[in-house]
Structure formats: structure tokens, C-alpha cells
Coordinates of C-alpha atoms and ligand atoms in Angstrom, one line a residue:
M1 CA 157.6 205.4 149.5
A2 CA 155.8 203.1 152.1
E3 CA 156.4 205.4 155.2
T4 CA 155.5 209.1 155.8
E5 CA 155.7 211.0 159.1
K6 CA 151.9 211.5 159.7
K7 CA 148.8 211.7 157.6
A8 CA 146.5 214.3 158.9
D9 CA 143.4 212.5 158.2
C10 CA 144.6 209.2 159.5
I11 CA 143.1 208.3 163.1
F12 CA 146.1 206.2 164.3
C13 CA 148.6 209.0 163.2
R14 CA 146.2 211.3 165.3
I15 CA 146.3 209.0 168.3
V16 CA 150.0 208.7 168.2
A17 CA 150.1 212.5 168.0
G18 CA 147.9 212.6 171.2
E19 CA 145.2 214.6 168.9
I20 CA 142.7 211.7 169.8
P21 CA 142.8 210.2 173.1
S22 CA 143.9 206.6 173.9
T23 CA 144.5 204.2 176.8
K24 CA 148.4 203.8 176.2
V25 CA 149.9 200.4 177.1
F26 CA 153.6 200.8 175.6
E27 CA 155.5 203.3 173.7
D28 CA 159.0 203.5 172.6
E29 CA 160.8 205.5 169.6
V30 CA 159.2 203.7 166.8
S31 CA 155.8 202.3 168.0
Y32 CA 152.9 203.1 170.1
A33 CA 150.5 200.6 171.6
F34 CA 147.1 201.4 172.8
R35 CA 143.7 199.3 174.1
D36 CA 141.3 198.7 170.9
I37 CA 138.0 201.0 171.5
N38 CA 135.9 198.0 170.7
P39 CA 137.5 195.0 172.3
Q40 CA 137.0 191.5 170.8
A41 CA 138.5 189.6 173.6
P42 CA 139.3 190.4 177.4
T43 CA 142.7 191.5 176.5
H44 CA 142.9 193.5 172.8
I45 CA 145.6 195.8 172.3
L46 CA 146.8 197.5 169.0
I47 CA 150.3 198.3 168.0
V48 CA 151.3 200.7 165.6
P49 CA 154.4 202.2 164.0
K50 CA 154.5 206.0 164.9
T51 CA 155.2 206.8 161.2
H52 CA 152.2 206.3 158.6
I53 CA 152.5 203.1 156.6
E54 CA 149.3 201.7 154.9
S55 CA 149.4 198.3 155.8
C56 CA 151.5 195.0 155.4
A57 CA 151.0 194.9 151.5
V58 CA 153.6 198.1 151.2
L59 CA 156.2 196.9 153.5
G60 CA 159.6 196.4 152.1
E61 CA 163.2 196.0 153.1
E62 CA 163.4 199.6 154.4
N63 CA 160.8 198.6 157.0
E64 CA 162.4 195.3 158.5
A65 CA 163.9 196.9 161.7
L66 CA 160.7 198.6 162.6
V67 CA 158.6 195.6 162.0
G68 CA 161.2 193.3 164.0
K69 CA 161.0 196.1 166.9
I70 CA 157.2 196.0 166.8
F71 CA 157.2 192.1 167.3
S72 CA 159.7 192.2 170.1
N73 CA 157.8 194.9 171.7
I74 CA 154.7 192.6 171.2
A75 CA 156.3 189.9 173.3
K76 CA 157.2 192.6 175.9
I77 CA 153.5 193.8 176.2
A78 CA 152.1 190.0 176.2
K79 CA 154.3 189.4 179.2
E80 CA 153.3 192.6 181.1
E81 CA 149.7 191.8 180.5
K82 CA 150.2 188.3 181.7
L83 CA 149.1 186.5 178.6
S84 CA 151.0 183.5 179.7
G85 CA 148.4 181.1 178.3
G86 CA 148.7 182.4 174.8
F87 CA 147.6 185.2 172.5
R88 CA 146.8 185.8 169.0
V89 CA 148.5 188.4 166.5
I90 CA 146.6 189.7 163.7
S91 CA 147.1 192.2 161.1
N92 CA 144.3 193.0 158.5
S93 CA 145.8 194.2 155.2
G94 CA 143.3 195.6 152.5
D95 CA 139.6 195.2 151.9
D96 CA 139.4 191.2 151.5
A97 CA 140.9 191.3 155.1
G98 CA 138.5 193.9 156.3
Q99 CA 140.9 196.6 157.3
T100 CA 139.1 199.4 158.2
V101 CA 141.9 201.8 159.6
H102 CA 144.6 202.1 156.7
H103 CA 147.8 202.6 159.0
L104 CA 149.5 199.6 159.7
H105 CA 148.6 197.9 163.2
F106 CA 148.7 194.5 164.9
H107 CA 146.0 193.2 167.0
I108 CA 147.0 191.5 170.1
L109 CA 144.4 189.4 171.5
G110 CA 144.2 187.2 174.4
G111 CA 142.7 186.5 177.7
K112 CA 140.2 183.8 176.5
E113 CA 140.8 180.5 174.5
M114 CA 140.2 181.3 170.8
G115 CA 140.4 177.9 169.3
E116 CA 142.3 177.0 166.0
G117 CA 140.0 178.6 163.3
L118 CA 141.5 181.8 162.0
V119 CA 138.6 182.9 159.8
P120 CA 134.9 183.2 161.1
Ligands
5GP201 P1 141.2 196.8 161.5 O1 139.5 196.3 161.3 O2 141.5 197.9 160.6 O3 141.9 195.6 161.4 O4 141.2 197.4 162.7 C1 140.8 198.5 163.4 C2 140.8 198.5 164.7 O5 140.9 199.8 165.4 C3 139.2 198.1 165.1 O6 139.4 196.8 166.2 C4 138.6 199.3 165.9 O7 137.9 198.9 167.2 C5 139.9 200.0 166.3 N1 139.8 201.6 166.5 C6 139.1 202.1 165.3 N2 139.2 203.5 165.9 C7 139.6 203.5 167.1 C8 139.9 204.6 168.0 O8 139.6 205.7 167.8 N3 140.5 204.4 169.1 C9 140.9 203.0 169.5 N4 141.5 202.7 170.5 N5 140.7 201.9 168.5 C10 140.1 202.3 167.5
ZN202 ZN1 148.5 207.0 159.9

């Protein structure tokens, strides 16, 4: 099962539950978006599902509606944050990608020109 309600030792589950403070940007019934604690661009937001899912690697058909909703929420957030010049969405999945928090999340990065390269 890719999705569980909450994992007690997961930082992002604890942020969603309000146990760890965060700067909220957006929330709906399935997702929560907040500012990254260590921003790597003028605008750096994380959007996460409210349920615990490890990463993109475990997604299946049962998560399709959720992921679709998250992406339409990303478009809303980008508009609200006035990222009309463009923005980048990244989801690190697993060790080779440098995933440090093992709760599915999408980085929304913008507010500066980032160039064409994806991998530093
Ligand atoms: P990853 O490397 O797993 O793709 O990204 C994890 C992100 O979560 C990092 O950009 C990191 O700065 C952010 N992060 C880690 N802990 C916290 C926290 O407690 N609060 C917030 N707002 N962001 C966090
Ligand atoms: Zn979690």
C-alpha cells in the first residue's frame, strides 16, 4: 500500500498535522503547501499530499487523482505567487536523486532565471 494516513516519525506528516510549524501557502482536502525552510530560489514552496506516500517511486493507479489534484494546485499556487515568468517543479525520488525527506513532495521554484540545465 503506497499511502498511509500518517507516519509518526515523518517530518512532513508532522507539518501537515500542525505538530511542526510551517509557513502555509495553500491547503485543500488532499494537499498542503508551505515555504521551504532552506529556500534555493526567491520562491521555493513544497507541496505534499496529506497522506504519507514515500516518493514518486511507489505511486500507482490509486494515486492518480491525488497527483492530478496536486498539479492543478501547483498551477494555482504559481499564479498566486505571480510566477508568470515561469517556474520549475522537481520531485526527488530515492537516494540517487538526493531525497532527504521520504514523504512525496514537489518543489516549486521560481522568481529567478534558472537556465536550461536540470542537474548541477
Ligand atoms: P528533498 O531533498 O527531500 O527533495 O527536499 C526536502 C526539502 O525539505 C528540502 O528542500 C528542505 O529544505 C526541506 N525541509 C526539511 N525539513 C523542513 C522543515 O522542517 N520545514 C520546512 N519548511 N522545510 C523543510
Ligand atoms: Zn509522511
